[in-house]
Amino acid sequence: MKLYGYFRSSTSYRLRIALELKGLPFDYVPVNLVKSEQKDATYTARNPFGSVPLLEADGRDRAQSMAQLEWLEEAHPQPPLLPGDLEQRFTARELAYAIATETHAVNNLPVLKYLKDPLGASQDQVDEWYRHWLARTFTPMEERLAQLGTGEFLFDTPSLFEVVLIPQLYNAHRFGLDFTPYPHISRIEAACLALPAFQRAHPDNQIDSPEYSGQEQTI
Amino acid sequence: MKLYGYFRSSTSYRLRIALELKGLPFDYVPVNLVKSEQKDATYTARNPFGSVPLLEADGRDRAQSMAQLEWLEEAHPQPPLLPGDLEQRFTARELAYAIATETHAVNNLPVLKYLKDPLGASQDQVDEWYRHWLARTFTPMEERLAQLGTGEFLFDTPSLFEVVLIPQLYNAHRFGLDFTPYPHISRIEAACLALPAFQRAHPDNQIDSPEYSGQEQTI
């Protein structure tokens, strides 16, 4: 498989985590979003959405990270990202899709750019916007996690939820979110970041990151 | 089952279509978003996300429309919203999640409200924003549909894609999108709206709609 992505893109980061957790070998091909390489004609011919990540797998170019993750789970079910139990599967998806639709989608780079131009928002207003949508989802999510009585992870091992959560937290730290109100989320984050699969998938450990040292780092 | 929703909410509309296509009986309970009933304590105790739709099913309150739809498909697989073939399942999800994350999420009511207050955008700027994100996804989607050589539907019968597409088109019409560049999308829309399941699910045919006449209407 080939994963076309950008080190800091949280949707690319989702796919790297999932592939690492499943132990699937893949080539990582950087697409420089700052240079708008995702809008090059050679790239959009393969992915008309002009987005990362693009997953080349089983002879097909696949766009849209949530569809890629659901496909990965069906095509390579072991180890699972969704538990076998129907109710647990729902729980993992409810939380994962809350982040994907209500937080990430609204805070994605093209949206933040549009706020500045043409809407004329200042950097402070953009930062405020970012933290607003984070808190709006993290607050009820924290409540759901408390109700569920979660431990280190949502279930016994990292699921689709953690795959989507961890990249969002990486961004939340960059935007200076106060994590005091989110002890469950913080505990799950610490447990995930202690795992080699999450460390290998981390933005700092990608060849297109300025932090890249060629060595696996402890985060 | 009970579906708590709002006639004009496109995520509620998704669930109504899916339940109708699967022939599952349900009670529809209106939640008035204009009166912010989704923020009432009795409601948020059941759905901490404070959003519609809320699906009460199998003794559990379920939030997040995409997770609800994936659960419905697993708990009530017939008739299927996702084909049996792995590649077709991917195709349906790629297009459905493109709309759910890149179009709907950014154009959802709380986001439009935030643009006006605190960001101070005018109604014209909000309308422009709305059409911008519609076109940004519909253009590549139209290209994908052309590549796939679709007929009346994406596949033989309506799938997860049509379940998510039709409510987005309802909103696109309200915001005055020019449909000339989207012949494939328009053809699929016409085929869906001719079906009783889509007609029963239509906003105008809900008891909380001002258009409601108590009779099933031809759209």
GROMACS .gro file of C-alpha atoms in nm:
model
  438
    1MET     CA    1   0.000   0.000   0.000
    2LYS     CA    2   0.098   0.361  -0.050
    3LEU     CA    3  -0.026   0.639   0.173
    4TYR     CA    4  -0.004   0.989   0.027
    5GLY     CA    5  -0.018   1.231   0.317
    6TYR     CA    6   0.124   1.527   0.503
    7PHE     CA    7   0.299   1.490   0.837
    8ARG     CA    8   0.076   1.739   1.019
    9SER     CA    9  -0.255   1.653   0.849
   10SER     CA   10  -0.470   1.485   1.111
   11THR     CA   11  -0.657   1.273   0.858
   12SER     CA   12  -0.322   1.141   0.729
   13TYR     CA   13  -0.222   1.076   1.090
   14ARG     CA   14  -0.543   0.871   1.140
   15LEU     CA   15  -0.447   0.641   0.855
   16ARG     CA   16  -0.087   0.603   0.974
   17ILE     CA   17  -0.213   0.496   1.318
   18ALA     CA   18  -0.462   0.247   1.173
   19LEU     CA   19  -0.205   0.092   0.938
   20GLU     CA   20   0.050   0.067   1.221
   21LEU     CA   21  -0.203  -0.087   1.461
   22LYS     CA   22  -0.295  -0.345   1.200
   23GLY     CA   23   0.071  -0.413   1.123
   24LEU     CA   24   0.021  -0.344   0.752
   25PRO     CA   25   0.337  -0.233   0.569
   26PHE     CA   26   0.298   0.082   0.361
   27ASP     CA   27   0.505   0.341   0.179
   28TYR     CA   28   0.449   0.695   0.299
   29VAL     CA   29   0.458   0.952   0.017
   30PRO     CA   30   0.461   1.317   0.132
   31VAL     CA   31   0.225   1.564  -0.034
   32ASN     CA   32   0.323   1.917   0.062
   33LEU     CA   33   0.002   2.102   0.150
   34VAL     CA   34   0.190   2.429   0.204
   35LYS     CA   35   0.301   2.412  -0.159
   36SER     CA   36  -0.056   2.304  -0.260
   37GLU     CA   37   0.075   1.984  -0.417
   38GLN     CA   38  -0.268   1.828  -0.348
   39LYS     CA   39  -0.406   2.059  -0.619
   40ASP     CA   40  -0.157   1.944  -0.889
   41ALA     CA   41  -0.330   1.796  -1.192
   42THR     CA   42  -0.139   1.466  -1.160
   43TYR     CA   43  -0.267   1.434  -0.804
   44THR     CA   44  -0.629   1.540  -0.863
   45ALA     CA   45  -0.648   1.296  -1.155
   46ARG     CA   46  -0.610   1.028  -0.888
   47ASN     CA   47  -0.803   1.205  -0.613
   48PRO     CA   48  -1.055   1.456  -0.751
   49PHE     CA   49  -1.125   1.578  -0.395
   50GLY     CA   50  -0.771   1.724  -0.393
   51SER     CA   51  -0.722   1.611  -0.036
   52VAL     CA   52  -0.492   1.398   0.175
   53PRO     CA   53  -0.473   1.120   0.260
   54LEU     CA   54  -0.491   0.919  -0.059
   55LEU     CA   55  -0.461   0.547  -0.001
   56GLU     CA   56  -0.340   0.338  -0.293
   57ALA     CA   57  -0.445  -0.015  -0.207
   58ASP     CA   58  -0.565  -0.323  -0.396
   59GLY     CA   59  -0.518  -0.146  -0.727
   60ARG     CA   60  -0.736   0.151  -0.642
   61ASP     CA   61  -0.694   0.511  -0.533
   62ARG     CA   62  -0.908   0.574  -0.228
   63ALA     CA   63  -1.000   0.916  -0.086
   64GLN     CA   64  -1.181   1.021   0.234
   65SER     CA   65  -1.020   0.905   0.557
   66MET     CA   66  -1.331   0.770   0.731
   67ALA     CA   67  -1.420   0.560   0.426
   68GLN     CA   68  -1.057   0.442   0.408
   69LEU     CA   69  -1.068   0.338   0.774
   70GLU     CA   70  -1.398   0.151   0.736
   71TRP     CA   71  -1.256  -0.022   0.426
   72LEU     CA   72  -0.932  -0.114   0.608
   73GLU     CA   73  -1.137  -0.270   0.885
   74GLU     CA   74  -1.336  -0.479   0.637
   75ALA     CA   75  -1.044  -0.577   0.412
   76HIS     CA   76  -0.794  -0.638   0.695
   77PRO     CA   77  -1.005  -0.721   1.000
   78GLN     CA   78  -0.719  -0.835   1.228
   79PRO     CA   79  -0.643  -0.690   1.473
   80PRO     CA   80  -0.982  -0.519   1.483
   81LEU     CA   81  -1.038  -0.145   1.524
   82LEU     CA   82  -1.406  -0.215   1.590
   83PRO     CA   83  -1.500  -0.472   1.856
   84GLY     CA   84  -1.716  -0.770   1.762
   85ASP     CA   85  -2.001  -0.661   1.988
   86LEU     CA   86  -2.265  -0.453   1.808
   87GLU     CA   87  -2.310  -0.210   2.098
   88GLN     CA   88  -1.938  -0.151   2.142
   89ARG     CA   89  -1.904  -0.094   1.769
   90PHE     CA   90  -2.172   0.173   1.796
   91THR     CA   91  -1.997   0.336   2.091
   92ALA     CA   92  -1.662   0.356   1.910
   93ARG     CA   93  -1.824   0.502   1.602
   94GLU     CA   94  -2.043   0.751   1.791
   95LEU     CA   95  -1.733   0.909   1.945
   96ALA     CA   96  -1.514   0.877   1.637
   97TYR     CA   97  -1.772   1.036   1.409
   98ALA     CA   98  -1.841   1.314   1.659
   99ILE     CA   99  -1.478   1.418   1.619
  100ALA     CA  100  -1.466   1.360   1.244
  101THR     CA  101  -1.779   1.561   1.167
  102GLU     CA  102  -1.822   1.816   1.444
  103THR     CA  103  -1.462   1.900   1.530
  104HIS     CA  104  -1.217   1.809   1.260
  105ALA     CA  105  -1.432   1.903   0.961
  106VAL     CA  106  -1.493   2.254   1.092
  107ASN     CA  107  -1.127   2.303   1.190
  108ASN     CA  108  -0.972   2.169   0.874
  109LEU     CA  109  -0.710   2.383   0.698
  110PRO     CA  110  -0.925   2.499   0.401
  111VAL     CA  111  -1.192   2.619   0.645
  112LEU     CA  112  -0.940   2.814   0.857
  113LYS     CA  113  -0.799   2.971   0.540
  114TYR     CA  114  -1.148   3.077   0.429
  115LEU     CA  115  -1.209   3.244   0.765
  116LYS     CA  116  -0.908   3.466   0.699
  117ASP     CA  117  -0.973   3.520   0.330
  118PRO     CA  118  -1.234   3.617   0.219
  119LEU     CA  119  -1.398   3.659   0.563
  120GLY     CA  120  -1.117   3.867   0.711
  121ALA     CA  121  -1.089   3.693   1.051
  122SER     CA  122  -0.776   3.765   1.256
  123GLN     CA  123  -0.542   3.492   1.382
  124ASP     CA  124  -0.690   3.539   1.730
  125GLN     CA  125  -1.039   3.486   1.594
  126VAL     CA  126  -0.925   3.174   1.407
  127ASP     CA  127  -0.762   3.035   1.724
  128GLU     CA  128  -1.081   3.109   1.919
  129TRP     CA  129  -1.290   2.938   1.651
  130TYR     CA  130  -1.063   2.632   1.671
  131ARG     CA  131  -1.088   2.600   2.048
  132HIS     CA  132  -1.465   2.665   2.039
  133TRP     CA  133  -1.535   2.358   1.822
  134LEU     CA  134  -1.289   2.146   2.017
  135ALA     CA  135  -1.458   2.224   2.348
  136ARG     CA  136  -1.805   2.184   2.200
  137THR     CA  137  -1.733   1.818   2.122
  138PHE     CA  138  -1.479   1.734   2.393
  139THR     CA  139  -1.715   1.838   2.675
  140PRO     CA  140  -1.996   1.592   2.585
  141MET     CA  141  -1.735   1.333   2.486
  142GLU     CA  142  -1.577   1.355   2.830
  143GLU     CA  143  -1.926   1.302   2.974
  144ARG     CA  144  -1.985   0.995   2.756
  145LEU     CA  145  -1.645   0.853   2.861
  146ALA     CA  146  -1.730   0.908   3.228
  147GLN     CA  147  -2.066   0.729   3.181
  148LEU     CA  148  -1.889   0.437   3.013
  149GLY     CA  149  -1.633   0.396   3.290
  150THR     CA  150  -1.339   0.371   3.050
  151GLY     CA  151  -0.990   0.267   3.150
  152GLU     CA  152  -0.671   0.320   2.953
  153PHE     CA  153  -0.862   0.294   2.628
  154LEU     CA  154  -1.230   0.308   2.533
  155PHE     CA  155  -1.220  -0.073   2.528
  156ASP     CA  156  -0.939  -0.321   2.588
  157THR     CA  157  -0.729  -0.211   2.293
  158PRO     CA  158  -0.722   0.107   2.079
  159SER     CA  159  -1.024   0.135   1.850
  160LEU     CA  160  -1.151   0.358   1.571
  161PHE     CA  161  -1.215   0.614   1.844
  162GLU     CA  162  -0.850   0.642   1.947
  163VAL     CA  163  -0.745   0.643   1.581
  164VAL     CA  164  -0.948   0.960   1.528
  165LEU     CA  165  -0.897   1.112   1.875
  166ILE     CA  166  -0.518   1.120   1.894
  167PRO     CA  167  -0.461   1.333   1.580
  168GLN     CA  168  -0.727   1.577   1.702
  169LEU     CA  169  -0.546   1.607   2.036
  170TYR     CA  170  -0.218   1.676   1.858
  171ASN     CA  171  -0.388   1.974   1.697
  172ALA     CA  172  -0.564   2.075   2.019
  173HIS     CA  173  -0.224   2.107   2.189
  174ARG     CA  174  -0.095   2.318   1.901
  175PHE     CA  175  -0.391   2.553   1.944
  176GLY     CA  176  -0.335   2.581   2.319
  177LEU     CA  177  -0.649   2.406   2.446
  178ASP     CA  178  -0.670   2.381   2.826
  179PHE     CA  179  -0.696   2.008   2.903
  180THR     CA  180  -0.792   2.045   3.271
  181PRO     CA  181  -1.163   1.967   3.206
  182TYR     CA  182  -1.078   1.646   3.015
  183PRO     CA  183  -0.921   1.386   3.248
  184HIS     CA  184  -1.063   1.084   3.064
  185ILE     CA  185  -0.947   1.210   2.727
  186SER     CA  186  -0.604   1.292   2.873
  187ARG     CA  187  -0.567   0.947   3.027
  188ILE     CA  188  -0.652   0.777   2.698
  189GLU     CA  189  -0.408   1.003   2.517
  190ALA     CA  190  -0.122   0.908   2.753
  191ALA     CA  191  -0.196   0.537   2.710
  192CYS     CA  192  -0.199   0.565   2.330
  193LEU     CA  193   0.119   0.772   2.304
  194ALA     CA  194   0.304   0.507   2.506
  195LEU     CA  195   0.245   0.253   2.227
  196PRO     CA  196   0.502   0.206   1.946
  197ALA     CA  197   0.228   0.207   1.677
  198PHE     CA  198   0.116   0.556   1.780
  199GLN     CA  199   0.477   0.673   1.811
  200ARG     CA  200   0.567   0.556   1.460
  201ALA     CA  201   0.257   0.734   1.326
  202HIS     CA  202   0.333   1.064   1.503
  203PRO     CA  203   0.386   1.371   1.281
  204ASP     CA  204   0.738   1.431   1.421
  205ASN     CA  205   0.844   1.088   1.298
  206GLN     CA  206   0.749   1.140   0.932
  207ILE     CA  207   1.008   1.210   0.664
  208ASP     CA  208   0.836   1.536   0.567
  209SER     CA  209   0.850   1.675   0.921
  210PRO     CA  210   1.117   1.931   1.016
  211GLU     CA  211   1.148   1.732   1.342
  212TYR     CA  212   1.235   1.413   1.157
  213SER     CA  213   1.560   1.262   1.280
  214GLY     CA  214   1.543   0.924   1.108
  215GLN     CA  215   1.511   0.757   1.445
  216GLU     CA  216   1.196   0.650   1.618
  217GLN     CA  217   1.137   0.892   1.898
  218THR     CA  218   0.967   0.855   2.227
  219ILE     CA  219   0.695   1.116   2.228
  220MET     CA  220  -3.776   0.297   1.776
  221LYS     CA  221  -3.809   0.668   1.839
  222LEU     CA  222  -3.638   0.928   1.628
  223TYR     CA  223  -3.598   1.269   1.788
  224GLY     CA  224  -3.542   1.517   1.509
  225TYR     CA  225  -3.630   1.840   1.335
  226PHE     CA  226  -3.806   1.848   1.001
  227ARG     CA  227  -3.543   2.060   0.830
  228SER     CA  228  -3.233   1.911   0.994
  229SER     CA  229  -3.049   1.722   0.724
  230THR     CA  230  -2.902   1.469   0.967
  231SER     CA  231  -3.257   1.392   1.092
  232TYR     CA  232  -3.365   1.361   0.728
  233ARG     CA  233  -3.084   1.105   0.671
  234LEU     CA  234  -3.221   0.885   0.946
  235ARG     CA  235  -3.579   0.914   0.826
  236ILE     CA  236  -3.473   0.801   0.478
  237ALA     CA  237  -3.272   0.505   0.612
  238LEU     CA  238  -3.553   0.390   0.842
  239GLU     CA  239  -3.807   0.420   0.559
  240LEU     CA  240  -3.585   0.234   0.311
  241LYS     CA  241  -3.539  -0.047   0.561
  242GLY     CA  242  -3.912  -0.051   0.636
  243LEU     CA  243  -3.853  -0.007   1.009
  244PRO     CA  244  -4.146   0.148   1.198
  245PHE     CA  245  -4.054   0.444   1.419
  246ASP     CA  246  -4.213   0.727   1.612
  247TYR     CA  247  -4.096   1.070   1.507
  248VAL     CA  248  -4.060   1.314   1.798
  249PRO     CA  249  -4.000   1.678   1.698
  250VAL     CA  250  -3.723   1.874   1.874
  251ASN     CA  251  -3.758   2.242   1.790
  252LEU     CA  252  -3.409   2.371   1.709
  253VAL     CA  253  -3.536   2.727   1.669
  254LYS     CA  254  -3.650   2.716   2.031
  255SER     CA  255  -3.319   2.544   2.126
  256GLU     CA  256  -3.504   2.246   2.271
  257GLN     CA  257  -3.193   2.036   2.195
  258LYS     CA  258  -3.019   2.228   2.475
  259ASP     CA  259  -3.285   2.147   2.740
  260ALA     CA  260  -3.142   1.957   3.037
  261THR     CA  261  -3.386   1.668   2.993
  262TYR     CA  262  -3.266   1.628   2.636
  263THR     CA  263  -2.891   1.668   2.698
  264ALA     CA  264  -2.916   1.412   2.979
  265ARG     CA  265  -2.998   1.167   2.702
  266ASN     CA  266  -2.778   1.318   2.433
  267PRO     CA  267  -2.486   1.515   2.580
  268PHE     CA  268  -2.395   1.636   2.230
  269GLY     CA  269  -2.716   1.843   2.234
  270SER     CA  270  -2.783   1.755   1.873
  271VAL     CA  271  -3.045   1.594   1.655
  272PRO     CA  272  -3.112   1.326   1.558
  273LEU     CA  273  -3.131   1.112   1.869
  274LEU     CA  274  -3.227   0.753   1.798
  275GLU     CA  275  -3.381   0.557   2.081
  276ALA     CA  276  -3.341   0.195   1.980
  277ASP     CA  277  -3.276  -0.137   2.154
  278GLY     CA  278  -3.293   0.034   2.494
  279ARG     CA  279  -3.028   0.291   2.421
  280ASP     CA  280  -3.004   0.657   2.326
  281ARG     CA  281  -2.782   0.692   2.022
  282ALA     CA  282  -2.632   1.018   1.894
  283GLN     CA  283  -2.433   1.104   1.580
  284SER     CA  284  -2.611   1.032   1.253
  285MET     CA  285  -2.327   0.850   1.071
  286ALA     CA  286  -2.277   0.616   1.368
  287GLN     CA  287  -2.656   0.563   1.382
  288LEU     CA  288  -2.661   0.474   1.012
  289GLU     CA  289  -2.369   0.230   1.041
  290TRP     CA  290  -2.540   0.074   1.344
  291LEU     CA  291  -2.874   0.046   1.161
  292GLU     CA  292  -2.698  -0.132   0.876
  293GLU     CA  293  -2.540  -0.382   1.116
  294ALA     CA  294  -2.847  -0.436   1.337
  295HIS     CA  295  -3.101  -0.440   1.053
  296PRO     CA  296  -2.906  -0.546   0.745
  297GLN     CA  297  -3.205  -0.602   0.513
  298PRO     CA  298  -3.256  -0.434   0.274
  299PRO     CA  299  -2.891  -0.326   0.270
  300LEU     CA  300  -2.771   0.033   0.243
  301LEU     CA  301  -2.422  -0.096   0.174
  302PRO     CA  302  -2.374  -0.355  -0.103
  303GLY     CA  303  -2.212  -0.690  -0.023
  304ASP     CA  304  -1.912  -0.623  -0.245
  305LEU     CA  305  -1.617  -0.472  -0.058
  306GLU     CA  306  -1.528  -0.231  -0.337
  307GLN     CA  307  -1.885  -0.106  -0.379
  308ARG     CA  308  -1.910  -0.057  -0.002
  309PHE     CA  309  -1.600   0.159  -0.019
  310THR     CA  310  -1.743   0.362  -0.308
  311ALA     CA  311  -2.069   0.433  -0.125
  312ARG     CA  312  -1.884   0.537   0.190
  313GLU     CA  313  -1.626   0.751   0.008
  314LEU     CA  314  -1.903   0.965  -0.139
  315ALA     CA  315  -2.126   0.961   0.170
  316TYR     CA  316  -1.844   1.063   0.404
  317ALA     CA  317  -1.728   1.333   0.164
  318ILE     CA  318  -2.067   1.499   0.209
  319ALA     CA  319  -2.090   1.429   0.583
  320THR     CA  320  -1.747   1.570   0.666
  321GLU     CA  321  -1.659   1.823   0.397
  322THR     CA  322  -1.998   1.972   0.317
  323HIS     CA  323  -2.257   1.915   0.584
  324ALA     CA  324  -2.031   1.958   0.886
  325VAL     CA  325  -1.909   2.297   0.767
  326ASN     CA  326  -2.259   2.413   0.672
  327ASN     CA  327  -2.436   2.295   0.984
  328LEU     CA  328  -2.658   2.544   1.169
  329PRO     CA  329  -2.428   2.610   1.470
  330VAL     CA  330  -2.143   2.692   1.229
  331LEU     CA  331  -2.355   2.934   1.027
  332LYS     CA  332  -2.468   3.102   1.350
  333TYR     CA  333  -2.105   3.142   1.465
  334LEU     CA  334  -2.016   3.308   1.135
  335LYS     CA  335  -2.274   3.576   1.208
  336ASP     CA  336  -2.204   3.603   1.580
  337PRO     CA  337  -1.929   3.650   1.694
  338LEU     CA  338  -1.759   3.674   1.353
  339GLY     CA  339  -1.998   3.935   1.214
  340ALA     CA  340  -2.053   3.782   0.868
  341SER     CA  341  -2.347   3.916   0.666
  342GLN     CA  342  -2.626   3.693   0.530
  343ASP     CA  343  -2.472   3.728   0.183
  344GLN     CA  344  -2.137   3.608   0.316
  345VAL     CA  345  -2.305   3.315   0.491
  346ASP     CA  346  -2.488   3.220   0.170
  347GLU     CA  347  -2.162   3.243  -0.023
  348TRP     CA  348  -1.986   3.026   0.238
  349TYR     CA  349  -2.263   2.767   0.206
  350ARG     CA  350  -2.242   2.746  -0.172
  351HIS     CA  351  -1.861   2.744  -0.160
  352TRP     CA  352  -1.846   2.422   0.043
  353LEU     CA  353  -2.124   2.262  -0.159
  354ALA     CA  354  -1.944   2.324  -0.487
  355ARG     CA  355  -1.610   2.217  -0.343
  356THR     CA  356  -1.744   1.866  -0.279
  357PHE     CA  357  -2.009   1.837  -0.550
  358THR     CA  358  -1.757   1.911  -0.829
  359PRO     CA  359  -1.524   1.617  -0.751
  360MET     CA  360  -1.825   1.403  -0.661
  361GLU     CA  361  -1.976   1.466  -1.003
  362GLU     CA  362  -1.641   1.359  -1.151
  363ARG     CA  363  -1.638   1.037  -0.948
  364LEU     CA  364  -1.997   0.963  -1.054
  365ALA     CA  365  -1.902   1.017  -1.420
  366GLN     CA  366  -1.604   0.780  -1.383
  367LEU     CA  367  -1.829   0.517  -1.225
  368GLY     CA  368  -2.088   0.531  -1.504
  369THR     CA  369  -2.381   0.549  -1.263
  370GLY     CA  370  -2.744   0.509  -1.366
  371GLU     CA  371  -3.049   0.612  -1.165
  372PHE     CA  372  -2.864   0.539  -0.841
  373LEU     CA  373  -2.501   0.486  -0.747
  374PHE     CA  374  -2.576   0.113  -0.756
  375ASP     CA  375  -2.896  -0.080  -0.828
  376THR     CA  376  -3.086   0.055  -0.528
  377PRO     CA  377  -3.038   0.359  -0.299
  378SER     CA  378  -2.735   0.324  -0.071
  379LEU     CA  379  -2.574   0.511   0.216
  380PHE     CA  380  -2.464   0.763  -0.047
  381GLU     CA  381  -2.818   0.858  -0.149
  382VAL     CA  382  -2.924   0.862   0.220
  383VAL     CA  383  -2.668   1.138   0.283
  384LEU     CA  384  -2.691   1.309  -0.056
  385ILE     CA  385  -3.063   1.384  -0.074
  386PRO     CA  386  -3.084   1.592   0.249
  387GLN     CA  387  -2.778   1.789   0.136
  388LEU     CA  388  -2.950   1.863  -0.195
  389TYR     CA  389  -3.262   1.981  -0.014
  390ASN     CA  390  -3.043   2.240   0.157
  391ALA     CA  391  -2.852   2.319  -0.160
  392HIS     CA  392  -3.179   2.417  -0.329
  393ARG     CA  393  -3.271   2.637  -0.033
  394PHE     CA  394  -2.938   2.817  -0.069
  395GLY     CA  395  -2.987   2.869  -0.442
  396LEU     CA  396  -2.708   2.648  -0.576
  397ASP     CA  397  -2.691   2.634  -0.955
  398PHE     CA  398  -2.728   2.264  -1.047
  399THR     CA  399  -2.628   2.299  -1.413
  400PRO     CA  400  -2.276   2.156  -1.353
  401TYR     CA  401  -2.415   1.846  -1.175
  402PRO     CA  402  -2.616   1.630  -1.419
  403HIS     CA  403  -2.529   1.298  -1.247
  404ILE     CA  404  -2.623   1.429  -0.904
  405SER     CA  405  -2.946   1.577  -1.044
  406ARG     CA  406  -3.041   1.249  -1.215
  407ILE     CA  407  -2.988   1.053  -0.892
  408GLU     CA  408  -3.191   1.312  -0.700
  409ALA     CA  409  -3.486   1.278  -0.938
  410ALA     CA  410  -3.479   0.898  -0.912
  411CYS     CA  411  -3.474   0.911  -0.530
  412LEU     CA  412  -3.750   1.169  -0.496
  413ALA     CA  413  -3.976   0.949  -0.707
  414LEU     CA  414  -3.965   0.677  -0.439
  415PRO     CA  415  -4.225   0.664  -0.159
  416ALA     CA  416  -3.957   0.607   0.109
  417PHE     CA  417  -3.785   0.936   0.019
  418GLN     CA  418  -4.121   1.115  -0.006
  419ARG     CA  419  -4.231   1.002   0.339
  420ALA     CA  420  -3.895   1.117   0.481
  421HIS     CA  421  -3.913   1.462   0.317
  422PRO     CA  422  -3.911   1.765   0.551
  423ASP     CA  423  -4.245   1.891   0.415
  424ASN     CA  424  -4.413   1.566   0.524
  425GLN     CA  425  -4.311   1.586   0.891
  426ILE     CA  426  -4.555   1.689   1.162
  427ASP     CA  427  -4.329   1.976   1.272
  428SER     CA  428  -4.317   2.129   0.925
  429PRO     CA  429  -4.535   2.431   0.841
  430GLU     CA  430  -4.599   2.254   0.508
  431TYR     CA  431  -4.742   1.948   0.680
  432SER     CA  432  -5.087   1.861   0.553
  433GLY     CA  433  -5.131   1.517   0.708
  434GLN     CA  434  -5.127   1.361   0.366
  435GLU     CA  435  -4.837   1.205   0.187
  436GLN     CA  436  -4.735   1.447  -0.083
  437THR     CA  437  -4.570   1.396  -0.415
  438ILE     CA  438  -4.259   1.608  -0.403
   0.00000   0.00000   0.00000
